[in-house]
Coordinates of C-alpha atoms in Angstrom, one line a residue:
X1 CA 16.8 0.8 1.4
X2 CA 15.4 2.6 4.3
X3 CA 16.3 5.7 3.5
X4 CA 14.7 5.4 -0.1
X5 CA 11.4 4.0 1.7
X6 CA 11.7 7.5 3.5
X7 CA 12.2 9.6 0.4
X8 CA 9.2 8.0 -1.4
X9 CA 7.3 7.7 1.9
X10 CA 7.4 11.6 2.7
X11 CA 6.9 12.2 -1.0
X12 CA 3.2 10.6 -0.9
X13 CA 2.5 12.8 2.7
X14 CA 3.1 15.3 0.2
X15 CA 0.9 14.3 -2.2
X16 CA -2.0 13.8 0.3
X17 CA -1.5 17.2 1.7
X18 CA -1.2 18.8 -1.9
X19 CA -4.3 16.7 -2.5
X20 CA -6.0 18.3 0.3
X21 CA -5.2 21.7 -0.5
X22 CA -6.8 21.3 -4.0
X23 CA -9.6 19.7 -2.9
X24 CA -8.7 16.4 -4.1
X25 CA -10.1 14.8 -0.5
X26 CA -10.9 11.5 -2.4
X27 CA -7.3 10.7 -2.8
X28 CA -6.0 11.6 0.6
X29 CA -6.6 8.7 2.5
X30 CA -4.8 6.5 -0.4
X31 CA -1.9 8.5 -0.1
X32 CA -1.1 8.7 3.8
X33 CA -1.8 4.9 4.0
X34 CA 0.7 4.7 1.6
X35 CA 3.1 6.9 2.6
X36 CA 3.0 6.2 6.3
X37 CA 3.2 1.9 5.7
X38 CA 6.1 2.6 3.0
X39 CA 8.1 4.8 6.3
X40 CA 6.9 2.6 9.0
X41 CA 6.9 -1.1 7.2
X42 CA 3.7 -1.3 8.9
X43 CA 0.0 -3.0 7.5
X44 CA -2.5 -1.6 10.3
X45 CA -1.9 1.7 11.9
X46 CA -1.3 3.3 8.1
X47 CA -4.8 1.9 7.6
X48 CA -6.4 3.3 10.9
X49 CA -4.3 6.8 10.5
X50 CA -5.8 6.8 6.8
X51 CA -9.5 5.5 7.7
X52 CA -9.4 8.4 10.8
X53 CA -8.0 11.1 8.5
X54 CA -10.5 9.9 5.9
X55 CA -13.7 10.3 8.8
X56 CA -12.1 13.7 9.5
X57 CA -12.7 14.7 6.1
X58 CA -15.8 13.1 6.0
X59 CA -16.7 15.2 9.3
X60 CA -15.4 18.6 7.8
X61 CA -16.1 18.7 4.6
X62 CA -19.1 16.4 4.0
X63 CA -19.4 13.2 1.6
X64 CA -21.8 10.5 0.5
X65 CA -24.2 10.1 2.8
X66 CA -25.0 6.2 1.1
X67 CA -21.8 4.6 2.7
X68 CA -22.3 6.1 6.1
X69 CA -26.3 7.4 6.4
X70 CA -26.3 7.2 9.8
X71 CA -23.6 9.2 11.0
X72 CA -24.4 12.0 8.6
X73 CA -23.2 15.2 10.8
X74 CA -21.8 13.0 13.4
X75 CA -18.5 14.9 15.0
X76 CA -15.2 13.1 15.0
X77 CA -14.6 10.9 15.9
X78 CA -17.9 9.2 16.8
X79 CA -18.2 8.8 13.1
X80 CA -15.5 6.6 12.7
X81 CA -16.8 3.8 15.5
X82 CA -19.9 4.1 13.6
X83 CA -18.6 4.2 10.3
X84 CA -16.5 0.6 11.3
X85 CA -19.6 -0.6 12.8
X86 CA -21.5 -0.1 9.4
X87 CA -18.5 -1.1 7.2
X88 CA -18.8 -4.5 9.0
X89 CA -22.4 -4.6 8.9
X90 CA -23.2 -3.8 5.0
X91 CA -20.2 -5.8 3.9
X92 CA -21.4 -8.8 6.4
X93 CA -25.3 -8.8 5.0
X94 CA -23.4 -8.3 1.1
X95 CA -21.8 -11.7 2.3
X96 CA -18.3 -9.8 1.1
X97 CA -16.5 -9.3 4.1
X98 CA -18.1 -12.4 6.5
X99 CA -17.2 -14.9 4.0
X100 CA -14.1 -13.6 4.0
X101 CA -13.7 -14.0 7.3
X102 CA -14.9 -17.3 7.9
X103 CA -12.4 -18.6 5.1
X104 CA -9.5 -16.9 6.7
X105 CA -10.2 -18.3 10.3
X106 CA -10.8 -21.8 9.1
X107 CA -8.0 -22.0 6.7
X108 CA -5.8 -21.0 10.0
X109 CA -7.1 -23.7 11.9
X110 CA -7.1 -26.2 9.0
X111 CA -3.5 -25.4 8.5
X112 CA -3.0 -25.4 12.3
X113 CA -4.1 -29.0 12.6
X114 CA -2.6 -30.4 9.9
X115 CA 1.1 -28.8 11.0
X116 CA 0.3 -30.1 14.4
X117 CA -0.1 -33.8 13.1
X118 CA 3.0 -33.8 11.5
X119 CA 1.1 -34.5 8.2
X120 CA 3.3 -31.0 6.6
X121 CA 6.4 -32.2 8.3
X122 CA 5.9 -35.6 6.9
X123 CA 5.8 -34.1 3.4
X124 CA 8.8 -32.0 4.0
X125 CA 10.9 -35.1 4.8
X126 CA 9.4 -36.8 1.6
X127 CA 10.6 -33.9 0.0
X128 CA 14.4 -33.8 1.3
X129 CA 14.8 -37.3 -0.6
X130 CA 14.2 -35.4 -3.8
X131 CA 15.5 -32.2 -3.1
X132 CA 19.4 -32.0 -2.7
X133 CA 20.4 -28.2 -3.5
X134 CA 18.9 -24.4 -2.5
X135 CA 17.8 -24.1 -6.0
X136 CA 15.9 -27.6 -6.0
X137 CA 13.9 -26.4 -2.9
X138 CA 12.9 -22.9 -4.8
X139 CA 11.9 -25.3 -7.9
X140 CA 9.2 -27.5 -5.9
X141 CA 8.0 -24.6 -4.2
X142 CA 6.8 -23.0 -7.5
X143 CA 5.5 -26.0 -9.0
X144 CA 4.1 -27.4 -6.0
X145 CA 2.1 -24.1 -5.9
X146 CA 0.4 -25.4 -8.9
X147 CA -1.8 -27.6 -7.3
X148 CA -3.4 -25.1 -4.6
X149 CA -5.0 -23.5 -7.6
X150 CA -8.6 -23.2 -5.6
X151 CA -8.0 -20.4 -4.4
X152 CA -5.1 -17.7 -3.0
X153 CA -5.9 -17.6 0.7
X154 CA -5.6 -21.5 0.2
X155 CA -2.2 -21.3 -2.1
X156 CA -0.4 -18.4 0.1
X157 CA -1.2 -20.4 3.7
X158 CA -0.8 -23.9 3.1
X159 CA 2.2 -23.7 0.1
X160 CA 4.1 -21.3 2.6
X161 CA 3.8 -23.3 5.9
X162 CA 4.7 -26.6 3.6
X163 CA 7.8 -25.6 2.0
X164 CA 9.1 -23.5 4.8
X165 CA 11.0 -25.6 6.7
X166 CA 12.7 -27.1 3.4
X167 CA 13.7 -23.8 2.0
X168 CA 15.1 -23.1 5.6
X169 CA 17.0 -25.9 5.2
X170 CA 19.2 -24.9 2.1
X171 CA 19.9 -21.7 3.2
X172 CA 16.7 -19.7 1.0
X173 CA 15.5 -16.3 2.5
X174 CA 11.8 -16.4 3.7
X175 CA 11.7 -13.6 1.6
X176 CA 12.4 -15.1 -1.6
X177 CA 10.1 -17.9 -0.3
X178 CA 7.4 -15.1 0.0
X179 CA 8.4 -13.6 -3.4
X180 CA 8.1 -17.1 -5.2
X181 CA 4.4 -17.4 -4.1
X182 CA 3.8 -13.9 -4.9
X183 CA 4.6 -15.0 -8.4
X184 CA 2.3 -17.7 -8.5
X185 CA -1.0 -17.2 -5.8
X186 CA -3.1 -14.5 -7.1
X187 CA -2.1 -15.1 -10.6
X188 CA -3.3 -18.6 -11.0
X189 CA -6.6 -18.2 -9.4
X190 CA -7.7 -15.9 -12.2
X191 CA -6.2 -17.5 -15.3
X192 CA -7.2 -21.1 -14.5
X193 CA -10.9 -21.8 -14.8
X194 CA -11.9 -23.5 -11.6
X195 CA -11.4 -21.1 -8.9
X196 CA -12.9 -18.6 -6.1
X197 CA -11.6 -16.0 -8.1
X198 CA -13.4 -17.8 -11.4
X199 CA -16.7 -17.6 -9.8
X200 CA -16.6 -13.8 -8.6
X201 CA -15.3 -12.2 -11.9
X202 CA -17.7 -14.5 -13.9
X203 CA -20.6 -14.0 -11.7
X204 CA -19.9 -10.2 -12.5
X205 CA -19.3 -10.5 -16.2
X206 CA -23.0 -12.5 -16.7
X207 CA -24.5 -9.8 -14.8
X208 CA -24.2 -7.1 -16.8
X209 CA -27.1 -5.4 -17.9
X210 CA -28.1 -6.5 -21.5
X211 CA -25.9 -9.8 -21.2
X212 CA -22.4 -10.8 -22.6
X213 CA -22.4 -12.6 -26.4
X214 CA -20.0 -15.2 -27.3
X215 CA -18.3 -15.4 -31.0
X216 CA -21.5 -17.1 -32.0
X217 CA -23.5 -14.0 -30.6
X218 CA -24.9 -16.3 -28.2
X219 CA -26.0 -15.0 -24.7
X220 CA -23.5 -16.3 -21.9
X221 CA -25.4 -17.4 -18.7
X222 CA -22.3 -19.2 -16.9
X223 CA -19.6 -17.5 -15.7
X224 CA -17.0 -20.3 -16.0
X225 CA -18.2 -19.9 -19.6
X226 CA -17.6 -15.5 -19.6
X227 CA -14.2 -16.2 -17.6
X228 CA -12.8 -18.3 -20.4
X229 CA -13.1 -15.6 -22.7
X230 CA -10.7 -13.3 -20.8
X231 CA -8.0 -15.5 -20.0
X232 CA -5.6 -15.1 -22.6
X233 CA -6.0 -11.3 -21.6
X234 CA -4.6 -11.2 -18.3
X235 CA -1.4 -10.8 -19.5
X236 CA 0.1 -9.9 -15.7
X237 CA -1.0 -12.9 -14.5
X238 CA 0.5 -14.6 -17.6
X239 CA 3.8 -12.4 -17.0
X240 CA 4.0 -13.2 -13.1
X241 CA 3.8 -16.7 -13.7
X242 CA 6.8 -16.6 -16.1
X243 CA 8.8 -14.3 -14.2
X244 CA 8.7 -16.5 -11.4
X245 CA 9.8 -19.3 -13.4
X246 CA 12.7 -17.1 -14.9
X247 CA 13.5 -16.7 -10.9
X248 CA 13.8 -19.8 -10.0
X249 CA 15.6 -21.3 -12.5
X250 CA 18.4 -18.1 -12.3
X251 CA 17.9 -16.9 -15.1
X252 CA 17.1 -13.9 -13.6
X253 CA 19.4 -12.2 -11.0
X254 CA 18.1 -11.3 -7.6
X255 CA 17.2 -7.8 -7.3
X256 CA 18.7 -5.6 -4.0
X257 CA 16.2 -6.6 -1.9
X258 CA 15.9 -10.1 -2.5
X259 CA 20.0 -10.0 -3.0
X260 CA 20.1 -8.5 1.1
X261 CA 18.0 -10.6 2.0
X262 CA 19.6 -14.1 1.0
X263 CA 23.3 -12.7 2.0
X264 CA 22.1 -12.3 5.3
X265 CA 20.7 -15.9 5.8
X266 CA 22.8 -18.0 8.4
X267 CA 22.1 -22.1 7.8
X268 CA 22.1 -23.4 11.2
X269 CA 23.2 -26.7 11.5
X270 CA 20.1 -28.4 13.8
X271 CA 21.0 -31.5 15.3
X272 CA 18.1 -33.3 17.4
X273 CA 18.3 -34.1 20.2
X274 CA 17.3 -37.8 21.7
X275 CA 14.1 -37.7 23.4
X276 CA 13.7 -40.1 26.3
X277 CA 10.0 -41.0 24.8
X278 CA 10.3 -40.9 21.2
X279 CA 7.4 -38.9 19.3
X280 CA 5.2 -40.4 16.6
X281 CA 6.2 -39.4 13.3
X282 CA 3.8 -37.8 11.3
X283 CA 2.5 -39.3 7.9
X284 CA 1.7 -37.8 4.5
X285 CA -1.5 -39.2 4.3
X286 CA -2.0 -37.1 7.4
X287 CA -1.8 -34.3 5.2
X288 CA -3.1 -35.9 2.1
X289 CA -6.2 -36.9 3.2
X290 CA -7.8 -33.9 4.7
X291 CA -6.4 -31.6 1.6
X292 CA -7.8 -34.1 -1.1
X293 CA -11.0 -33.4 1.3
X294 CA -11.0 -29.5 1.1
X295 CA -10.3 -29.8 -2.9
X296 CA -13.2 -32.2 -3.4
X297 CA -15.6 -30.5 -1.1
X298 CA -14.8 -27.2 -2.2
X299 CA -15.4 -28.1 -5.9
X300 CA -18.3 -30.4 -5.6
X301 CA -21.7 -30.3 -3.6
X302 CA -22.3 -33.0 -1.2
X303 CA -22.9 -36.6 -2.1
X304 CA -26.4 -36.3 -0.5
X305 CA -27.6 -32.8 -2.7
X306 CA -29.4 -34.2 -4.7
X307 CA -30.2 -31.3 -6.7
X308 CA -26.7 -31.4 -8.1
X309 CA -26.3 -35.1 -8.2
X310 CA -29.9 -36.1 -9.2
X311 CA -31.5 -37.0 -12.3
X312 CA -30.1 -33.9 -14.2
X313 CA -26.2 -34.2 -13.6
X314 CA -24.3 -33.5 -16.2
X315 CA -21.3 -34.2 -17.8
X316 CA -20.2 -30.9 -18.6
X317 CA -17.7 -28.0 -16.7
X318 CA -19.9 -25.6 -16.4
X319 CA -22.5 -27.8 -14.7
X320 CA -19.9 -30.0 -13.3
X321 CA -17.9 -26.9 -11.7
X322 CA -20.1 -24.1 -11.4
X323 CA -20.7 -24.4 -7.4
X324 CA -17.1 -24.1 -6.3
X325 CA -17.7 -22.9 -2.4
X326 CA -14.5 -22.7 -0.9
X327 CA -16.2 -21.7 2.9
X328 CA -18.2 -25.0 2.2
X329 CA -14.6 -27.2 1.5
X330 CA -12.4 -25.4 4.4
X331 CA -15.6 -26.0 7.0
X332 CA -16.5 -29.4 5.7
X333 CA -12.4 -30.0 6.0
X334 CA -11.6 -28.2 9.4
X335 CA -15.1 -31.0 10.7
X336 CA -13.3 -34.0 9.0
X337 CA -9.8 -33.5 10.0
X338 CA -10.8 -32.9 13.1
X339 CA -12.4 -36.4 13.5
X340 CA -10.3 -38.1 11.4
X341 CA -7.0 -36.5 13.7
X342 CA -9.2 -38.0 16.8
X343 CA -10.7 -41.2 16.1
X344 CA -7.2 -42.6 14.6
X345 CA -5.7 -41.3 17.8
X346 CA -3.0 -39.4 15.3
X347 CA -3.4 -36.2 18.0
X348 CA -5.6 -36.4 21.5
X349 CA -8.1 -34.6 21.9
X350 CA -6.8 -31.9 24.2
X351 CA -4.0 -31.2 21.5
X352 CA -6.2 -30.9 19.0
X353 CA -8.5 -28.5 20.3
X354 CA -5.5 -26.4 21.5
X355 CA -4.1 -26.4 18.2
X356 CA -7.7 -25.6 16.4
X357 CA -7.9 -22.4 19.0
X358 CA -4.6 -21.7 18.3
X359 CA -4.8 -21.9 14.4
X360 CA -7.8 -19.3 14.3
X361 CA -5.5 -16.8 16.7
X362 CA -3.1 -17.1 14.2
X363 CA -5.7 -14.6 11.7
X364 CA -6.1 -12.3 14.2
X365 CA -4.0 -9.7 12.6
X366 CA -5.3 -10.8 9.4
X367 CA -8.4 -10.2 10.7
X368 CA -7.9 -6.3 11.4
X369 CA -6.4 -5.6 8.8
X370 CA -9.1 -6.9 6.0
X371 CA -11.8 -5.1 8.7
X372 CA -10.1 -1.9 8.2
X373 CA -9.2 -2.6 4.5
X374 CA -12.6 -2.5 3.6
X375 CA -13.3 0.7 5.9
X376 CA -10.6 2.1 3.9
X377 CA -12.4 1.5 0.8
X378 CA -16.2 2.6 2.2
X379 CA -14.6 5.8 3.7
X380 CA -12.8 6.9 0.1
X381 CA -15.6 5.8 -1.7
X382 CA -17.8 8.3 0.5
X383 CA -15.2 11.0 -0.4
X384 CA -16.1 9.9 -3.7
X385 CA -13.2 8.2 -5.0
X386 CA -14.8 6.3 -7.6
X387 CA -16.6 9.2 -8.8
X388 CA -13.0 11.6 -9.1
X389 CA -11.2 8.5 -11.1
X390 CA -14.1 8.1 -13.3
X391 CA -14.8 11.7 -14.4
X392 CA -11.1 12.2 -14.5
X393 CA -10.7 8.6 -17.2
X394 CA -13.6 10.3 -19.1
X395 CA -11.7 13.5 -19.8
X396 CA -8.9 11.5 -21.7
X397 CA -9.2 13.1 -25.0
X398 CA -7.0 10.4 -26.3
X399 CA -9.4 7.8 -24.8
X400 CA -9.9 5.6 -28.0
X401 CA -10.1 1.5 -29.1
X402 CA -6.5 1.6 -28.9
X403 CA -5.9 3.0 -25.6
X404 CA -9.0 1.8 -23.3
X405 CA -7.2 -1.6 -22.5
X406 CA -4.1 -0.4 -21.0
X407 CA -6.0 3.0 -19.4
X408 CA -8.5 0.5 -17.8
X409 CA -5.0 -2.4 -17.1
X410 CA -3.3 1.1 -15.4
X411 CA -5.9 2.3 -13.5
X412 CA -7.4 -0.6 -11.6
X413 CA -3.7 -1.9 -10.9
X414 CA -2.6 1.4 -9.3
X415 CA -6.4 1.5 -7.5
X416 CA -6.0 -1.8 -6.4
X417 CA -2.4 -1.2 -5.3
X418 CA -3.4 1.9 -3.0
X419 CA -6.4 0.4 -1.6
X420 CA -5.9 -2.9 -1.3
X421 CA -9.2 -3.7 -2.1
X422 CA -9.5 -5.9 -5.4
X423 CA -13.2 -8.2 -5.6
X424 CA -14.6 -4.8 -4.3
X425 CA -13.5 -3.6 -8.2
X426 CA -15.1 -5.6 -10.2
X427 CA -18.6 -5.2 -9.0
X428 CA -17.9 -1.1 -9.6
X429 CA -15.9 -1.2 -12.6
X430 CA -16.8 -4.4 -14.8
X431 CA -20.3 -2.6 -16.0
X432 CA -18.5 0.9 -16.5
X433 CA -15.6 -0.8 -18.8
X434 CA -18.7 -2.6 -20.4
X435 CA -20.4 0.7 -21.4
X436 CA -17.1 2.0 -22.3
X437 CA -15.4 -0.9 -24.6
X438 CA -19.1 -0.8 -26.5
X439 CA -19.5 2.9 -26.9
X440 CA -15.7 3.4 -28.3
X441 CA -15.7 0.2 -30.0
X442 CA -13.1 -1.5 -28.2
X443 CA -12.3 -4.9 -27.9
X444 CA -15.0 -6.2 -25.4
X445 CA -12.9 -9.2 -24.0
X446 CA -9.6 -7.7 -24.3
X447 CA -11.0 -4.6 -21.7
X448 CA -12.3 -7.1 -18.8
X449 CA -9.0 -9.2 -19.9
X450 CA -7.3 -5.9 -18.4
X451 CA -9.5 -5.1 -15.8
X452 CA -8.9 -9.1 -14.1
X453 CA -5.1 -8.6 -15.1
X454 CA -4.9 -4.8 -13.1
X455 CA -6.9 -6.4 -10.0
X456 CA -4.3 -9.2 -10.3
X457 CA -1.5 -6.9 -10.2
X458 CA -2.7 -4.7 -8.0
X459 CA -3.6 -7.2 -5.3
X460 CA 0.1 -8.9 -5.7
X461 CA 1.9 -5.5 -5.5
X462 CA 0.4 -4.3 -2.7
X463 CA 1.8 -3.6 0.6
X464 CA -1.2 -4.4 3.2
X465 CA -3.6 -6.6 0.7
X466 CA -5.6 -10.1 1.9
X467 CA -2.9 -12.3 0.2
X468 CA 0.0 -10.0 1.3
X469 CA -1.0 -11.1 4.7
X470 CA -1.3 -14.4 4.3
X471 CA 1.7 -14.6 2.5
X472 CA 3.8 -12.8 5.4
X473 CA 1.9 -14.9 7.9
X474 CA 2.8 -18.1 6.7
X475 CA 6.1 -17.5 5.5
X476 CA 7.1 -16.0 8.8
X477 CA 8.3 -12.8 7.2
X478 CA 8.2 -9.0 7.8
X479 CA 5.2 -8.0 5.8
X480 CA 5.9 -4.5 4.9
X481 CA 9.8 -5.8 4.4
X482 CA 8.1 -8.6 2.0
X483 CA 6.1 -6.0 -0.1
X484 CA 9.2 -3.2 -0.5
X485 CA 11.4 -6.5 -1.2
X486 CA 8.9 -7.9 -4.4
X487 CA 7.9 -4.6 -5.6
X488 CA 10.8 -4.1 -8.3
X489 CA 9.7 -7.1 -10.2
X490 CA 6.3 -6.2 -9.9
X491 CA 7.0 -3.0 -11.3
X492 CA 8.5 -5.1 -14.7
X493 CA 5.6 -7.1 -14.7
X494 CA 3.6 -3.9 -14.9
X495 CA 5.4 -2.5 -18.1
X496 CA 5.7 -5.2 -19.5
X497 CA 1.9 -6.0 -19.3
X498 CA 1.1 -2.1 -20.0
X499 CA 2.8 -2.4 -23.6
X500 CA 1.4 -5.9 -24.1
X501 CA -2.1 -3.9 -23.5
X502 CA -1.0 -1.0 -26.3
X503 CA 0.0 -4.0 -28.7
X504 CA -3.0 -5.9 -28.2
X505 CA -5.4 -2.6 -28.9
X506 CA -4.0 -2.2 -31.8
X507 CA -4.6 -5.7 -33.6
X508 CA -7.9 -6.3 -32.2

């Protein structure tokens, strides 16, 4: 396996130095990250290797001076601290990368606290009563991801650090624990209708210029409303979910990876030792309570907003569900657990605060890695990355009705997948698919359909993304090791989707 990572590792160094030489520049930075995390099995020194290299290029050969205006003609590599220092402070004031942020660190030390009252253990042991065999455990952890559905960070952290310790149990690899969630995370926050993901993509869609009609050639304003329309068009998303299923329940055989993986894990036989002063056993309503918490407050406004609760509520799901906030349900969470943990004594106060400090260390490597992910993206975009892929899709001369879906499904996955940047995609790309499904006469919903579905994929399939993280974080795995492992069956889900996408543009 490693020396296969090496082949294809070296094989994109050669890419990005072919790229180079032909004046590709835009396409350099991609490859090296790539090539370097594939050799190393590392997330964030590919990413400041390819972010440098990308400033270099930036420095030599001149870019966009919109990304980076005030470093235009700065040396390297003074253009790079400023370069990170205006990433962080465009993306902060576009609200992109702070809120982010803010939902990373709490959801560490909402996780944090609720591990450290036993609340996850608690639910673990529930769980043993019902779950006898290794297969049983892999079962529950794909259907219990079905009810973190709010939104990926939430699904990858808490799903992970909850079924961990039963999967352990029976013998099941962390790294099929990471692949199961892979399957299900990202793919269910942007095929069902109440989600973070729901709100971005739709949000998007009802901006474009001109509006969006439905069947009835009426003018969509809510973006629940656009994001129903594309959901029986993200066909990856459709795909992963199956595939994992298929996984779980055998019918599909572990690939190499997964197969190495699971022969090497030893069942160790943990017996307890008496303690002198017995502990207090945690209870699932310790971890009940706070998470009904986050999924209310993260759906719903405040009982006290009156705006939403007033005079003009209204039964309906676009009113009903059209301010899901998940920063406002992991902060209004992190606040009640807190004083829920201390004023039923459940933890002390010195314990909880430790363990509230401890949970937000915990996303310090997430952290850098999403700072420099979007660096990534700013630094390629001033090479003008966006620019080469879009000249280069409009010089398809078979570029037709039939074709746009999968060309749009294929590009944005492998865009995605060598960035690892996937929200940033759809403000860029939903209004130039628009233009293009309209001028070609394409299906309309069938093209964003693809363009959610390639994000999808892209975002599950790549090596250093958000959710990668996560994932890796909380299932205690290798993360690089965890992204060469699930790529195989990615790579099924992606030809399986990309002839879905050739089918579908002929019938509609």
């Amino acid at each position: 396996m490693k020396s296969i990572s090496t082949i294809i590792g070296v094989a994109l160094l050669f890419l990005a130095g072919l790229c180079y030489f032909i004046n590709w520049h835009a396409l350099v930075p991609a490859f090296t990250v790539l090539g370097i995390a594939i050799m190393t099995r590392k997330a964030l020194e590919p990413l400041i290797i390819g972010c440098a290299l990308g400033f270099l290029l930036l420095a030599s050969h001149g870019g966009s001076a919109e990304f980076f205006p005030e470093g235009k003609g700065m040396i390297f590599p003074l253009n790079m601290f400023d370069g990170l220092y205006s990433s962080i402070s465009r993306d902060a004031h576009d609200q992109g990368l702070i809120w982010v942020i803010l939902v990373c660190i709490l959801y560490g030390a909402f996780v944090q606290m609720v591990v450290a009252s036993g609340g996850i253990k608690a639910v673990g042991k529930y769980s043993e009563n019902h779950v006898k065999t290794k297969k049983q455990s892999l079962l529950m952890t794909y259907w219990v991801s079905f009810f973190f559905f709010l939104d990926d960070y939430f699904s990858a952290l808490s799903v992970g650090n909850t079924m961990r310790p039963i999967t352990d149990k029976f013998g099941v690899s962390r790294d099929k624990l990471a692949l199961v969630l892979t399957f299900v995370c990202v793919p269910l926050t942007i095929i069902f209708p109440i989600s973070t993901w729901t709100i971005f993509y739709g949000s998007q869609l009802t901006a474009i210029e001109g509006g969006v009609l439905d069947s009835a050639g009426h003018a969509i304003t809510s973006p629940i409303e656009a994001f129903l329309h594309t959901i029986p068009y993200n066909f990856s998303a459709w795909i992963s979910l199956l595939f994992g299923a298929l996984v779980v329940y055998e019918f599909i055989p572990d690939f190499k990876g997964i197969k190495d993986a699971e022969a090497a894990v030893v069942i160790e036989d943990k017996k307890e030792k008496p303690n002198k002063k017995a502990k207090k056993e945690g209870k699932i309503l310790y971890f009940l309570m706070p998470l009904l918490i986050l999924i209310w407050c993260t759906v719903f406004p405040y009982p006290w907003d009156f705006n939403y609760w007033g005079s003009s509520f209204e039964f309906d799901i676009n009113y009903i569900f059209g301010n899901i906030d998940a920063l406002r349900g992991v902060a209004t969470a992190c606040v009640f657990t807190y004083l829920y943990f201390l004023t039923f004594k459940i933890i002390d106060f010195h314990k909880i605060s430790n363990n509230f400090v401890k949970g937000l260390e915990t996303i310090t490597f997430v952290l850098a890695v999403l700072g420099f992910t979007y660096l990534l993206k700013d630094v390629q975009n001033a090479l003008g990355f966006n620019d080469f892929v879009a000249s280069h899709l409009q010089g398809i001369s078979w570029l037709n009705s039939v074709t746009l879906p999968f060309i749009v499904f294929a590009m944005v996955a492998w865009i995605c997948w060598a960035t690892g940047s996937n929200w940033g995609i759809y403000a860029i790309l939903v209004p130039t698919t628009a233009i293009l499904s309209t001028t070609i006469g394409a299906d309309f919903w069938l093209t964003q359909g693809a363009l959610a579905s390639g994000t999808v994929w892209g975002a599950a399939a790549c090596f250093f993304s958000d959710n990668r993280v996560l994932t890796a974080q909380s299932c205690k795995v290798d993360m690089m090791g965890h992204g060469i492992s699930q790529f195989p069956y990615q790579l099924i889900i992606f030809v399986v989707s990309s002839i879905l996408y050739l089918f579908a543009g002929f019938i509609l």
